mmCIF file of C-alpha atoms and ligand atoms in Angstrom:
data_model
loop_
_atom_site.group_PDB
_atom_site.id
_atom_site.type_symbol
_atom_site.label_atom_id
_atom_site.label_comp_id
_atom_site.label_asym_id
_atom_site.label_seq_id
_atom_site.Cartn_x
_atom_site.Cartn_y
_atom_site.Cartn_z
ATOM 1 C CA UNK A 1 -10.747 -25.801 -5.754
ATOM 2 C CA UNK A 2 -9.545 -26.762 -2.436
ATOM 3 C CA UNK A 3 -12.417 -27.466 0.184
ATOM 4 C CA UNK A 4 -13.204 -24.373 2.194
ATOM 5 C CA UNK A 5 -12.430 -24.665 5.567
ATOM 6 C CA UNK A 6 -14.148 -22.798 9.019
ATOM 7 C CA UNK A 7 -12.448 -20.611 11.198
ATOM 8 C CA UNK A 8 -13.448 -22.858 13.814
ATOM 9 C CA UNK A 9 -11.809 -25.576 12.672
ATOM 10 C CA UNK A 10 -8.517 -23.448 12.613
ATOM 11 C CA UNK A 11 -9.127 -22.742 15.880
ATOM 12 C CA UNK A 12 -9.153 -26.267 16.917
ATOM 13 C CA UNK A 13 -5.716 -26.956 15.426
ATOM 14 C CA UNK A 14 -2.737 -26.774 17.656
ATOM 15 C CA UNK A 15 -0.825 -23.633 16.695
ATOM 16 C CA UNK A 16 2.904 -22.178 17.441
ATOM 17 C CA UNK A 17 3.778 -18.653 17.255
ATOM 18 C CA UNK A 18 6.990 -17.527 16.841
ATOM 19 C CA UNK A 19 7.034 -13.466 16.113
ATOM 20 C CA UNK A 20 4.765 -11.708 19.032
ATOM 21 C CA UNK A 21 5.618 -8.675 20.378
ATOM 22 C CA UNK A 22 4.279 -8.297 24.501
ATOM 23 C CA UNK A 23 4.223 -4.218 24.072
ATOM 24 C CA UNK A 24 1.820 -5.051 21.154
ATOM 25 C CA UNK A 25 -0.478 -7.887 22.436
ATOM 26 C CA UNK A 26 -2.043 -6.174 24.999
ATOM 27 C CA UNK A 27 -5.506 -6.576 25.790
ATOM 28 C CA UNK A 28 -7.574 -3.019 25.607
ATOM 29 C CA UNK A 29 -9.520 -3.424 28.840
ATOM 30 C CA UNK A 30 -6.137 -4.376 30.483
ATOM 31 C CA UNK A 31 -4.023 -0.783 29.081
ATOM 32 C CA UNK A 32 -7.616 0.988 30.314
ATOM 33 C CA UNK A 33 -7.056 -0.487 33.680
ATOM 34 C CA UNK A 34 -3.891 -0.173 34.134
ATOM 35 C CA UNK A 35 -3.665 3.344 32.857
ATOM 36 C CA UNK A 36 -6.231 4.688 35.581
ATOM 37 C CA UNK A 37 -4.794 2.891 38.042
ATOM 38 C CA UNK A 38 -1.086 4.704 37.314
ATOM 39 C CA UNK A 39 -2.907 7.780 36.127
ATOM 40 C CA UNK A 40 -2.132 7.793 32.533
ATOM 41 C CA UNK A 41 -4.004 9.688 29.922
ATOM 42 C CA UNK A 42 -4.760 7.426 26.914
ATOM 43 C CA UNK A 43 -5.641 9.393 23.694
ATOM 44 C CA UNK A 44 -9.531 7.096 24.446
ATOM 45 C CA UNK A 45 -10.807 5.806 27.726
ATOM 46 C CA UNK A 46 -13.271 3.255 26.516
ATOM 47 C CA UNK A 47 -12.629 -0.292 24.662
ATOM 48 C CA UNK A 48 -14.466 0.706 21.269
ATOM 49 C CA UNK A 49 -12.748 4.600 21.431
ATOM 50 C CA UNK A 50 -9.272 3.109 22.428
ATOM 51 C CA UNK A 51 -8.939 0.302 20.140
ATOM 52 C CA UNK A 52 -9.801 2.440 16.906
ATOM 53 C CA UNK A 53 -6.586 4.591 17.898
ATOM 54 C CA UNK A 54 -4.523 1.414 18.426
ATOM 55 C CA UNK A 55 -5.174 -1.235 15.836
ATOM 56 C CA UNK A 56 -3.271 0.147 12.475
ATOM 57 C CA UNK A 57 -5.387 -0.589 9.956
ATOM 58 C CA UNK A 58 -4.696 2.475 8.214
ATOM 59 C CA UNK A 59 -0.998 2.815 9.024
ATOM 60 C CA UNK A 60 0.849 5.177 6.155
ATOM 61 C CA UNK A 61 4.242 2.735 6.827
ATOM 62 C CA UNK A 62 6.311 0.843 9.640
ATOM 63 C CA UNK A 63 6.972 4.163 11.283
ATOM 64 C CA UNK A 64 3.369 5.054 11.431
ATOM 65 C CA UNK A 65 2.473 1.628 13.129
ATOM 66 C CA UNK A 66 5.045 2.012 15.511
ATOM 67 C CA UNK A 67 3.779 5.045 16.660
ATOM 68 C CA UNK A 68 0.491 3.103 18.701
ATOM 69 C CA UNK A 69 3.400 1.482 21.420
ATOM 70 C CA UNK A 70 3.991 4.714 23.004
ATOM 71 C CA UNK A 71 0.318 4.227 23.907
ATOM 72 C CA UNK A 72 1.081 0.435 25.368
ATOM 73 C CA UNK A 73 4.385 1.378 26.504
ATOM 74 C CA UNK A 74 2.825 4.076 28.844
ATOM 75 C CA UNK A 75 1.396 1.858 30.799
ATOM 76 C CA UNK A 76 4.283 -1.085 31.005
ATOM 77 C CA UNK A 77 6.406 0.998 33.474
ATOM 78 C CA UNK A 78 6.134 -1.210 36.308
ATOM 79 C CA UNK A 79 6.873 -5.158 38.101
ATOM 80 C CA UNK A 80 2.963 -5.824 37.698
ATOM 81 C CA UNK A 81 1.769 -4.074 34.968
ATOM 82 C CA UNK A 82 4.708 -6.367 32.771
ATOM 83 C CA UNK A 83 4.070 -9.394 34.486
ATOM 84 C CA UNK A 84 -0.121 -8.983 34.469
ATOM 85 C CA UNK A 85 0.122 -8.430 30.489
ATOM 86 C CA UNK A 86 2.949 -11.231 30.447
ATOM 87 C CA UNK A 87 0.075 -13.601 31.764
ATOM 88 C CA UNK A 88 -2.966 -12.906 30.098
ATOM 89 C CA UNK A 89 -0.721 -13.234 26.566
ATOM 90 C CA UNK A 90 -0.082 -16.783 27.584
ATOM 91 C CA UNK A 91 -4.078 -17.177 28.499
ATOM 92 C CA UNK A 92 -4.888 -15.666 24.794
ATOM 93 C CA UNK A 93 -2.750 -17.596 23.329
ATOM 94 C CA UNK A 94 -3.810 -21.013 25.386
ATOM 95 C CA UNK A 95 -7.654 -19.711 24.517
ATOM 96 C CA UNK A 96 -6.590 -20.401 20.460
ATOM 97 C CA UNK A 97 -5.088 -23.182 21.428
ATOM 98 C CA UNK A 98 -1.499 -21.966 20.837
ATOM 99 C CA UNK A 99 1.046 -24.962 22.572
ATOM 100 C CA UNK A 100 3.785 -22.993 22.258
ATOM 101 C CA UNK A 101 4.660 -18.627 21.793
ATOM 102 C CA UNK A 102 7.695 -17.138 21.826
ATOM 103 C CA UNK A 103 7.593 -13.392 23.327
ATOM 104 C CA UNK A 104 9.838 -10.800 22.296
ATOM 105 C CA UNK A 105 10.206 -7.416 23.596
ATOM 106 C CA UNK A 106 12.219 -4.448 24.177
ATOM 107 C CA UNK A 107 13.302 -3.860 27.781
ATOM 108 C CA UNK A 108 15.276 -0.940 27.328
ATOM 109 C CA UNK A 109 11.674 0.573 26.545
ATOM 110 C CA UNK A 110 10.243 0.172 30.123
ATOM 111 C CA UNK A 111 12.817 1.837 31.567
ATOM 112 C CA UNK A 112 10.533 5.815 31.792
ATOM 113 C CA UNK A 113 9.832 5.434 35.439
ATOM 114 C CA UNK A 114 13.578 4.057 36.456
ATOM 115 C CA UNK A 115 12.893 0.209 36.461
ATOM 116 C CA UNK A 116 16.263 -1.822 36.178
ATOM 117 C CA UNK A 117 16.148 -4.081 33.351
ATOM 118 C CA UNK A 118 16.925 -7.010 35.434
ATOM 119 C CA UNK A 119 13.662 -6.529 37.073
ATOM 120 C CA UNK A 120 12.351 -5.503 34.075
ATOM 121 C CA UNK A 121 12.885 -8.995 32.757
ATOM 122 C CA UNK A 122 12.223 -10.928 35.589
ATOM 123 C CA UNK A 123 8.470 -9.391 35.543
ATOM 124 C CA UNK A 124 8.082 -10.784 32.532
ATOM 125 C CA UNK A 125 9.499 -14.116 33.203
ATOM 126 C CA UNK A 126 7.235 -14.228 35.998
ATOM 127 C CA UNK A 127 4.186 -13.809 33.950
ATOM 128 C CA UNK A 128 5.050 -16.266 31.501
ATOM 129 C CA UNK A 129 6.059 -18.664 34.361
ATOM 130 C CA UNK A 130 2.964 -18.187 35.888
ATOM 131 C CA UNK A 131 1.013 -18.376 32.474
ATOM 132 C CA UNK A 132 2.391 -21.590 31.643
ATOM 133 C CA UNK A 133 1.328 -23.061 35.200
ATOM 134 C CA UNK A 134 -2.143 -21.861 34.434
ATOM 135 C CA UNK A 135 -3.091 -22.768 30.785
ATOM 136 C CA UNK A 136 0.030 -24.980 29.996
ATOM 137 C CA UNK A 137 0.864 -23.278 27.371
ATOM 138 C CA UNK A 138 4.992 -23.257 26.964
ATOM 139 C CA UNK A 139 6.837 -20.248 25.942
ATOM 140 C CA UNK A 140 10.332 -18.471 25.602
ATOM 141 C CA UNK A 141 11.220 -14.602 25.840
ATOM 142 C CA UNK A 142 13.218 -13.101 22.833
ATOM 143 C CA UNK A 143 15.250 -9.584 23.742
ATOM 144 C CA UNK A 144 14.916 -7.151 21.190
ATOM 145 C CA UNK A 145 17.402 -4.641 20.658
ATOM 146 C CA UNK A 146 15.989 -1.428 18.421
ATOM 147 C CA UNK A 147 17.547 -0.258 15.435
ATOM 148 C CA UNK A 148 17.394 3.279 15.792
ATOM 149 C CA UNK A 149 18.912 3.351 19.294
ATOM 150 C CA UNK A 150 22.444 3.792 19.815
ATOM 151 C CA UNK A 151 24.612 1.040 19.296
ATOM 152 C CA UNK A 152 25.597 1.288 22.828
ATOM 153 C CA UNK A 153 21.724 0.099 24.367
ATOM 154 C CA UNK A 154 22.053 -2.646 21.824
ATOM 155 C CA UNK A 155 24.691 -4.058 23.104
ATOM 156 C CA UNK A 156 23.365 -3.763 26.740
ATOM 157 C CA UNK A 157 20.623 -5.624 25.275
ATOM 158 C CA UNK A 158 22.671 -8.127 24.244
ATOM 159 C CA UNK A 159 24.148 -8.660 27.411
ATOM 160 C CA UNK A 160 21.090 -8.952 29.272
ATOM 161 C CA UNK A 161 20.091 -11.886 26.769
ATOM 162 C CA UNK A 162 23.392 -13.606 27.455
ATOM 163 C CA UNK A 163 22.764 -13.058 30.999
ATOM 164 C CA UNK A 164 19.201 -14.703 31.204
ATOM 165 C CA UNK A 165 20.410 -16.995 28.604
ATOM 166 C CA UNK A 166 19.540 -20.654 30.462
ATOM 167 C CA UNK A 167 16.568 -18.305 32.705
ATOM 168 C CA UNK A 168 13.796 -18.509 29.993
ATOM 169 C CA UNK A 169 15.370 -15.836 27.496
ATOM 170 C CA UNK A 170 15.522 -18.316 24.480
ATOM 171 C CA UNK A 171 17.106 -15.851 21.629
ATOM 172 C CA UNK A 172 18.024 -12.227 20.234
ATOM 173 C CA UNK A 173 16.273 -10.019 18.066
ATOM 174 C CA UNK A 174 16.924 -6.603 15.992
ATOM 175 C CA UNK A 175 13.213 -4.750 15.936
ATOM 176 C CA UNK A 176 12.049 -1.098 14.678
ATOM 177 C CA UNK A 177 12.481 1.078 11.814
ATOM 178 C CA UNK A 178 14.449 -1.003 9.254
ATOM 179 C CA UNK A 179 15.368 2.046 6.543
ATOM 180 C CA UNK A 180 18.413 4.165 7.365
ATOM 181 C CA UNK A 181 19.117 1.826 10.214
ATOM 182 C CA UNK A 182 21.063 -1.208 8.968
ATOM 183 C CA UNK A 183 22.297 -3.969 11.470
ATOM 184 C CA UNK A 184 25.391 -3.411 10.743
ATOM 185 C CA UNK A 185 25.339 -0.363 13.343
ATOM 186 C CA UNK A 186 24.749 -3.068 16.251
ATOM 187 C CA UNK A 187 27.667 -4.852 15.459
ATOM 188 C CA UNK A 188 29.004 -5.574 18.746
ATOM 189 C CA UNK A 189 25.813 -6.575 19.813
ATOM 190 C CA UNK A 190 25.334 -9.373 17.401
ATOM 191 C CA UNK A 191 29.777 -10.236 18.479
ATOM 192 C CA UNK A 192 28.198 -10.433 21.957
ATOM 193 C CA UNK A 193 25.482 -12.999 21.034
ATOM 194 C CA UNK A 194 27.552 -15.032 18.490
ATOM 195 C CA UNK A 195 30.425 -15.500 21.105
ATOM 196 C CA UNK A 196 27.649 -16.918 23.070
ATOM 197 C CA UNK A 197 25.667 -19.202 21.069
ATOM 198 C CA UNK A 198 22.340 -17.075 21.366
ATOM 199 C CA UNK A 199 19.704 -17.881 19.245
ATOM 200 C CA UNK A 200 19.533 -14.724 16.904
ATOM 201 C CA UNK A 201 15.859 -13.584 14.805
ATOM 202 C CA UNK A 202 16.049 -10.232 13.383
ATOM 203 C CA UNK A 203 13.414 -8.197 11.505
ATOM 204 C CA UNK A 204 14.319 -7.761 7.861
ATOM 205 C CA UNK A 205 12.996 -7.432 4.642
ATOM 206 C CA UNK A 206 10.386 -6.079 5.717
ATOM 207 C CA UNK A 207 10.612 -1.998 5.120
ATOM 208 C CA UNK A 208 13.725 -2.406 3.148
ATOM 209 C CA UNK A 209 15.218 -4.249 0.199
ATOM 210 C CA UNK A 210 16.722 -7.701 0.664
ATOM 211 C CA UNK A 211 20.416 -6.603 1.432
ATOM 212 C CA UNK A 212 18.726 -6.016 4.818
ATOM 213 C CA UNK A 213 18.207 -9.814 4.803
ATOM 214 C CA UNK A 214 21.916 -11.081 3.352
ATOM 215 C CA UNK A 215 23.090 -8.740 6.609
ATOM 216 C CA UNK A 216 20.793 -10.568 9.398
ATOM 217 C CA UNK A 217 22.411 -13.705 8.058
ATOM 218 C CA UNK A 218 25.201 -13.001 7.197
ATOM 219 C CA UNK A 219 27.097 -9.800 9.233
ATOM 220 C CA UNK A 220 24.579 -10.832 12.453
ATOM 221 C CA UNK A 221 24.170 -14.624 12.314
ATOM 222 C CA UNK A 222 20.507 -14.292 12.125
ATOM 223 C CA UNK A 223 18.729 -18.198 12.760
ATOM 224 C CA UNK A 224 15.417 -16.799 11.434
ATOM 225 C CA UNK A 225 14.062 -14.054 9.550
ATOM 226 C CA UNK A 226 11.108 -12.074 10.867
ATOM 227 C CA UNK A 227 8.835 -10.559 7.613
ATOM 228 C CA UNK A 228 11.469 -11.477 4.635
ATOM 229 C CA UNK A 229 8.679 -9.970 2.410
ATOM 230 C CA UNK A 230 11.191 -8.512 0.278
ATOM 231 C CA UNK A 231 13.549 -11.800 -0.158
ATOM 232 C CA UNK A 232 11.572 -12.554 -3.734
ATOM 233 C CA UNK A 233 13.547 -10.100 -5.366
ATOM 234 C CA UNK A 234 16.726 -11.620 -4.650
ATOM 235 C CA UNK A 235 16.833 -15.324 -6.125
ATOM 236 C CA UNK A 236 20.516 -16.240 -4.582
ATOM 237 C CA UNK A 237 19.607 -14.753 -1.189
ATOM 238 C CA UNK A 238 16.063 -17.054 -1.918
ATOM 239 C CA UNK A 239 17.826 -20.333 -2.430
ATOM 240 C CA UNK A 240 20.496 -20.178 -0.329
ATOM 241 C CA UNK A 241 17.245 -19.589 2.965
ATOM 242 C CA UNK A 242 15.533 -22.503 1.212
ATOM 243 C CA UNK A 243 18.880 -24.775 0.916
ATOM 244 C CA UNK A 244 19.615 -23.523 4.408
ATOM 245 C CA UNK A 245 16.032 -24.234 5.865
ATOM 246 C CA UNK A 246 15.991 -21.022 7.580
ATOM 247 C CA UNK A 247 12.899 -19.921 8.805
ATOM 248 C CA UNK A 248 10.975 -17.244 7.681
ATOM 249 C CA UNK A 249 8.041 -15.663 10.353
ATOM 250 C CA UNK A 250 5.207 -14.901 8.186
ATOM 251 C CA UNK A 251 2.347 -11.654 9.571
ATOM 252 C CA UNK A 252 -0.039 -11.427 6.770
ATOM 253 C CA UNK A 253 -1.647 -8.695 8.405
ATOM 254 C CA UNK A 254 1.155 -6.610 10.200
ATOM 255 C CA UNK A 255 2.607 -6.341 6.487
ATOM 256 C CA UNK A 256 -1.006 -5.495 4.873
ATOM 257 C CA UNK A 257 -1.003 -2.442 7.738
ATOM 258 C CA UNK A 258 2.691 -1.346 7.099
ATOM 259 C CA UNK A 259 2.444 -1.283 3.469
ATOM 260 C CA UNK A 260 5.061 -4.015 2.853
ATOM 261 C CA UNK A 261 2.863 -5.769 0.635
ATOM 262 C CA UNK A 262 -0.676 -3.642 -0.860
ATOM 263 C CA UNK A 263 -2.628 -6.906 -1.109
ATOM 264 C CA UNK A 264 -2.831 -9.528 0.694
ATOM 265 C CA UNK A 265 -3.744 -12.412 -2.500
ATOM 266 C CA UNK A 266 -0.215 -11.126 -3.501
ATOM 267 C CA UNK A 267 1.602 -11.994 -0.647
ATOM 268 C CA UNK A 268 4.954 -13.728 -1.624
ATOM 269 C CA UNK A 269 3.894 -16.463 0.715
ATOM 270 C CA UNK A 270 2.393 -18.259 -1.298
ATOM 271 C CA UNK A 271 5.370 -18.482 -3.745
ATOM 272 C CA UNK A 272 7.687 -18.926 -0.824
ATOM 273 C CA UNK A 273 5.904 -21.976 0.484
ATOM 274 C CA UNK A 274 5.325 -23.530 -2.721
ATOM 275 C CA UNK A 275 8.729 -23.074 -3.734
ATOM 276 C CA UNK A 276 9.990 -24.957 -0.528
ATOM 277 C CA UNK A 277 10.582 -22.536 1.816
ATOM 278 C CA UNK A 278 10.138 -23.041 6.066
ATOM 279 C CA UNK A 279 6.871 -20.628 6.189
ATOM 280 C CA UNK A 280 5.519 -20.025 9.770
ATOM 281 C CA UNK A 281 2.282 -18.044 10.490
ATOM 282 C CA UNK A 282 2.497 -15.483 13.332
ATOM 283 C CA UNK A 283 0.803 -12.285 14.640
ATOM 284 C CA UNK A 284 3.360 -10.006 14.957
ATOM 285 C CA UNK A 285 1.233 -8.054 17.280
ATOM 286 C CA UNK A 286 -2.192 -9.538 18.446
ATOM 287 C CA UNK A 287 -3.632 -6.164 19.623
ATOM 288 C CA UNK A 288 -2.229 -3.430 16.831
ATOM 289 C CA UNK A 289 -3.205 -5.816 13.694
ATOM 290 C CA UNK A 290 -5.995 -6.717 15.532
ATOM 291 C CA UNK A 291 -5.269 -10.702 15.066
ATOM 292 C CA UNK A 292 -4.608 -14.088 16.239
ATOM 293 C CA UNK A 293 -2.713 -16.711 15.023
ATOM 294 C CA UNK A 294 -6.473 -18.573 14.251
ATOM 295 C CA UNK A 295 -7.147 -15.345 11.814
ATOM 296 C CA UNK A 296 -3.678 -15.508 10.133
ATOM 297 C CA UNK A 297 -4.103 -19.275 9.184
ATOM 298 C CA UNK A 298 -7.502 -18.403 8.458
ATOM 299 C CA UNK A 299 -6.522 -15.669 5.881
ATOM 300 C CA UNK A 300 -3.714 -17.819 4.441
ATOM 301 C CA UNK A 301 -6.793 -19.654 3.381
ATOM 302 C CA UNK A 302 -9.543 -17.374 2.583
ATOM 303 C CA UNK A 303 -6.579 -15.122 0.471
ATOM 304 C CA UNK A 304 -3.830 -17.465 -0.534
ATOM 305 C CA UNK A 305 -5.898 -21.075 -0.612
ATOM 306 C CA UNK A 306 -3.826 -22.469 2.176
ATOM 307 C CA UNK A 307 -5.217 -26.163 2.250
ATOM 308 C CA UNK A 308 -5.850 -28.236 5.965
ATOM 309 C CA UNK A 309 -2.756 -29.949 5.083
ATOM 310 C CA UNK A 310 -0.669 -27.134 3.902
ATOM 311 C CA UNK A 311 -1.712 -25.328 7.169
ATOM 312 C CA UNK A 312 -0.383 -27.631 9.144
ATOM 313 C CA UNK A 313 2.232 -28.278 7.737
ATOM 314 C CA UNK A 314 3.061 -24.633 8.154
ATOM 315 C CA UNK A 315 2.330 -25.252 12.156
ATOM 316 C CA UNK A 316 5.233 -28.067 11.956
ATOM 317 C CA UNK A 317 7.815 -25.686 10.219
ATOM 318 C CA UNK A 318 6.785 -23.546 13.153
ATOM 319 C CA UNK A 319 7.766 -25.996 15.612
ATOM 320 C CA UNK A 320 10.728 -27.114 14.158
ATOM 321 C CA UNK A 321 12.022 -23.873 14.085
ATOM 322 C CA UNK A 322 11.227 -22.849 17.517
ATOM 323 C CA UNK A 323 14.232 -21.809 19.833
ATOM 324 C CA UNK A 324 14.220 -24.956 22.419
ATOM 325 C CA UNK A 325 15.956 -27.576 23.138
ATOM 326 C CA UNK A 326 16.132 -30.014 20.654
ATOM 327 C CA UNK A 327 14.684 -32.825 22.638
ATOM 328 C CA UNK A 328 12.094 -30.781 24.228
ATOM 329 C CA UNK A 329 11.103 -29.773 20.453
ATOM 330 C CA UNK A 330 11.121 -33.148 19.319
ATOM 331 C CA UNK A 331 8.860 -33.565 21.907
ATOM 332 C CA UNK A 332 6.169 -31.387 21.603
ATOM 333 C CA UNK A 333 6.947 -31.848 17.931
ATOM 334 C CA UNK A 334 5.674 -35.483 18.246
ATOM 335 C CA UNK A 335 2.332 -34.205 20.514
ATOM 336 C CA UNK A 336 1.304 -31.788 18.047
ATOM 337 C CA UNK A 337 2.059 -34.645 15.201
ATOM 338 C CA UNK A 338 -0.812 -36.704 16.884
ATOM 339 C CA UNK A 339 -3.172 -34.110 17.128
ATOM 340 C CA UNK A 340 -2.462 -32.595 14.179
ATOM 341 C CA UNK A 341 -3.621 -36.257 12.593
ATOM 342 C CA UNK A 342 -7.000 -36.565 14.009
ATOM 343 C CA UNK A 343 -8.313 -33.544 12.903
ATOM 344 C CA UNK A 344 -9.892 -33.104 9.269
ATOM 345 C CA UNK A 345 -11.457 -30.821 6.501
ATOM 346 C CA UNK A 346 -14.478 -32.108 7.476
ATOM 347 C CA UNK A 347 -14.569 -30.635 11.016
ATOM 348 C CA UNK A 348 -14.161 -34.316 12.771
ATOM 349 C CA UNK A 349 -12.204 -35.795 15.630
ATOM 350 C CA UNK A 350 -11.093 -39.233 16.098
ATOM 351 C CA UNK A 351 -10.494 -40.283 19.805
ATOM 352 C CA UNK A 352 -6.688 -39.525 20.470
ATOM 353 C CA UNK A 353 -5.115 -42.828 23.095
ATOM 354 C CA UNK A 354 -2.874 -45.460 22.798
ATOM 355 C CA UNK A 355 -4.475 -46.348 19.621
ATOM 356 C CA UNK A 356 -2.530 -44.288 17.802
ATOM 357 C CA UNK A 357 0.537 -45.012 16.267
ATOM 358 C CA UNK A 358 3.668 -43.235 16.250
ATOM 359 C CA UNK A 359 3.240 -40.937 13.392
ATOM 360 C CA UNK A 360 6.170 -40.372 11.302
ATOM 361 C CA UNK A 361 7.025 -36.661 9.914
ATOM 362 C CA UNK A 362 6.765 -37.869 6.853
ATOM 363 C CA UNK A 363 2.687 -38.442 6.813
ATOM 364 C CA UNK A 364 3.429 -34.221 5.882
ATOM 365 C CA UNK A 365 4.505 -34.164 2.524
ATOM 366 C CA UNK A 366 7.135 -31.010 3.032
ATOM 367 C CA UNK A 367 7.383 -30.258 6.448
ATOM 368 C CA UNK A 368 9.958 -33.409 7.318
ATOM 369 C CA UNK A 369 12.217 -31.255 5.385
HETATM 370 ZN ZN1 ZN B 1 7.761 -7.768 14.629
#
């Protein structure tokens, strides 16, 4: 039985999230502020009222969660309303001691109130730029295109991430309902972003079957998977993201809400990361799975026996599968290494300094791979 650990000491750890969506990691009292500030009716006007209708814990499917952004979305129409909620994501994550997020979001849905999407990016930009001088916490913006649009806004999309490419927008992704709206439909999109070099993450196997997957990879030159819940019932498709080391962003919870798995001691992660696979822990949407990236690791203990060691070794798959610069990733890599060290099962610190010795990758028994 492996020795239980606290949610505190979870906490403690420095984290990395890769899969967080802005339009749904959005504090409540922010949305109530903002709303009667622009004069927006909210289906609640208090915290307790507002956050029953927004956190999905009884969603019927993806389509059902999805339905709680048009509440967020209604009030991220504007330059400071983006860049506000921009900000205080970087100061939740610094307060769980997150070192690095990537932020992905949709521009072409804050366009309601005319906004061009140049500005609609900067805004955000700003408020990560701002976050980051504030709480230190480093970051990169992801552009998500939506499946159900028309190919056309995709590929706008696409453009806009070539555009910012070396301006903080770090990769690509494919978000929204997955059934009935393969990837294949954004096809010049993903041309756009291949011609380019953009990093590429797309949503898949998570409300459909694991073709979904073999196309991110394969037709759209997907880099990571977001969900691959589904990818255990394909064994080739399962090898060849193992041989390949692609990544795989893990949300416990987001797939508990949507239905894509009924319990969470079933989970395939466990079987993914003991079979060898690059596992990383994320939200998927702080505010409507009502988590952090502290109660995700904490559940892939309390439901799946995640060990101290096999958490962070999931935090350095993380890393080493984030979208910067290799050198800048190597270094943070290293930083995270040394803390990472110094904190054990027992709750204790050792003084960090000059004391401590270069730690090779290897001291984790998977993650060097
Ligand atoms: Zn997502």
């Amino acid at each position: 039985m492996p020795q239980r650990l606290t949610r505190e000491l979870i906490h403690k750890l420095p984290k990395v999230e890769l899969h967080c969506h802005l339009d749904g990691s959005v504090r409540v009292e922010t949305i109530l502020e903002l709303a009667r500030e622009r004069k927006v009716r909210l289906p609640a006007n208090d915290v307790e009222g507002l956050r029953a209708v927004l956190v999905q814990d009884n969603a019927a499917n993806l389509v059902e969660y999805l339905k709680a952004f048009d509440v967020t979305l209604s009030v991220m129409q504007d330059y400071d309303a983006l860049k506000r909620i921009a900000y205080e994501l970087i100061a939740d994550a610094a307060a769980e001691n997150v070192v690095y997020i990537e932020v992905r979001y949709a521009p072409i849905l804050h366009q309601r109130n005319g906004m061009r999407l140049t500005a609609i990016v900067d805004a955000v930009l700003d408020g990560l730029r701002q976050g980051e001088q504030d709480f230190g916490v480093k970051w990169g913006l992801i552009i998500c295109a939506m499946r159900m649009s028309e190919p056309k806004y995709s590929l706008q999309m696409a453009e806009l991430c070539v555009m910012y490419k070396h301006r903080g927008v770090v990769g690509f992704d494919l978000a929204g309902a997955e059934a009935n709206y393969p990837a294949s439909r954004h096809k010049e999109a993903f041309e756009l972003t291949l011609k380019n070099n953009v990093n590429v993450t797309i949503h898949a196997g998570e409300a459909y079957g694991p073709e979904s997957i073999s196309q991110a990879l394969h037709d759209c030159g997907a880099h990571r998977i977001g969900h691959a819940v589904r990818l255990k019932e394909d064994g080739d498709l399962l090898n060849y993201c193992c041989d390949h080391r692609i990544p795989l962003e893990i949300n416990l919870t987001s797939n508990l809400q949507t239905g894509a798995v009924k319990d969470l001691r079933f989970h395939p992660l466990r079987m993914y990361y003991d079979f060898g696979l690059r596992c990383c822990i994320c939200t998927d949407n702080r505010l409507m799975s009502g988590t952090t990236v502290t109660d995700e690791l904490y559940k892939a203990h309390t439901e799946l026996g995640f060990t101290l060691e096999e958490i962070k070794d999931m935090i350095v798959y993380g890393l080493k599968s984030t979208f910067q610069h290799h050198k800048e990733k190597v270094e943070l890599l290293h930083r995270v290494l040394k803390e990472l060290k110094d904190i054990h099962s027992d709750g204790s610190e050792l003084v960090t300094g000059a004391a401590i010795a270069d730690i090779p990758t290897e001291q984790f028994t998977k993650s060097h791979a």
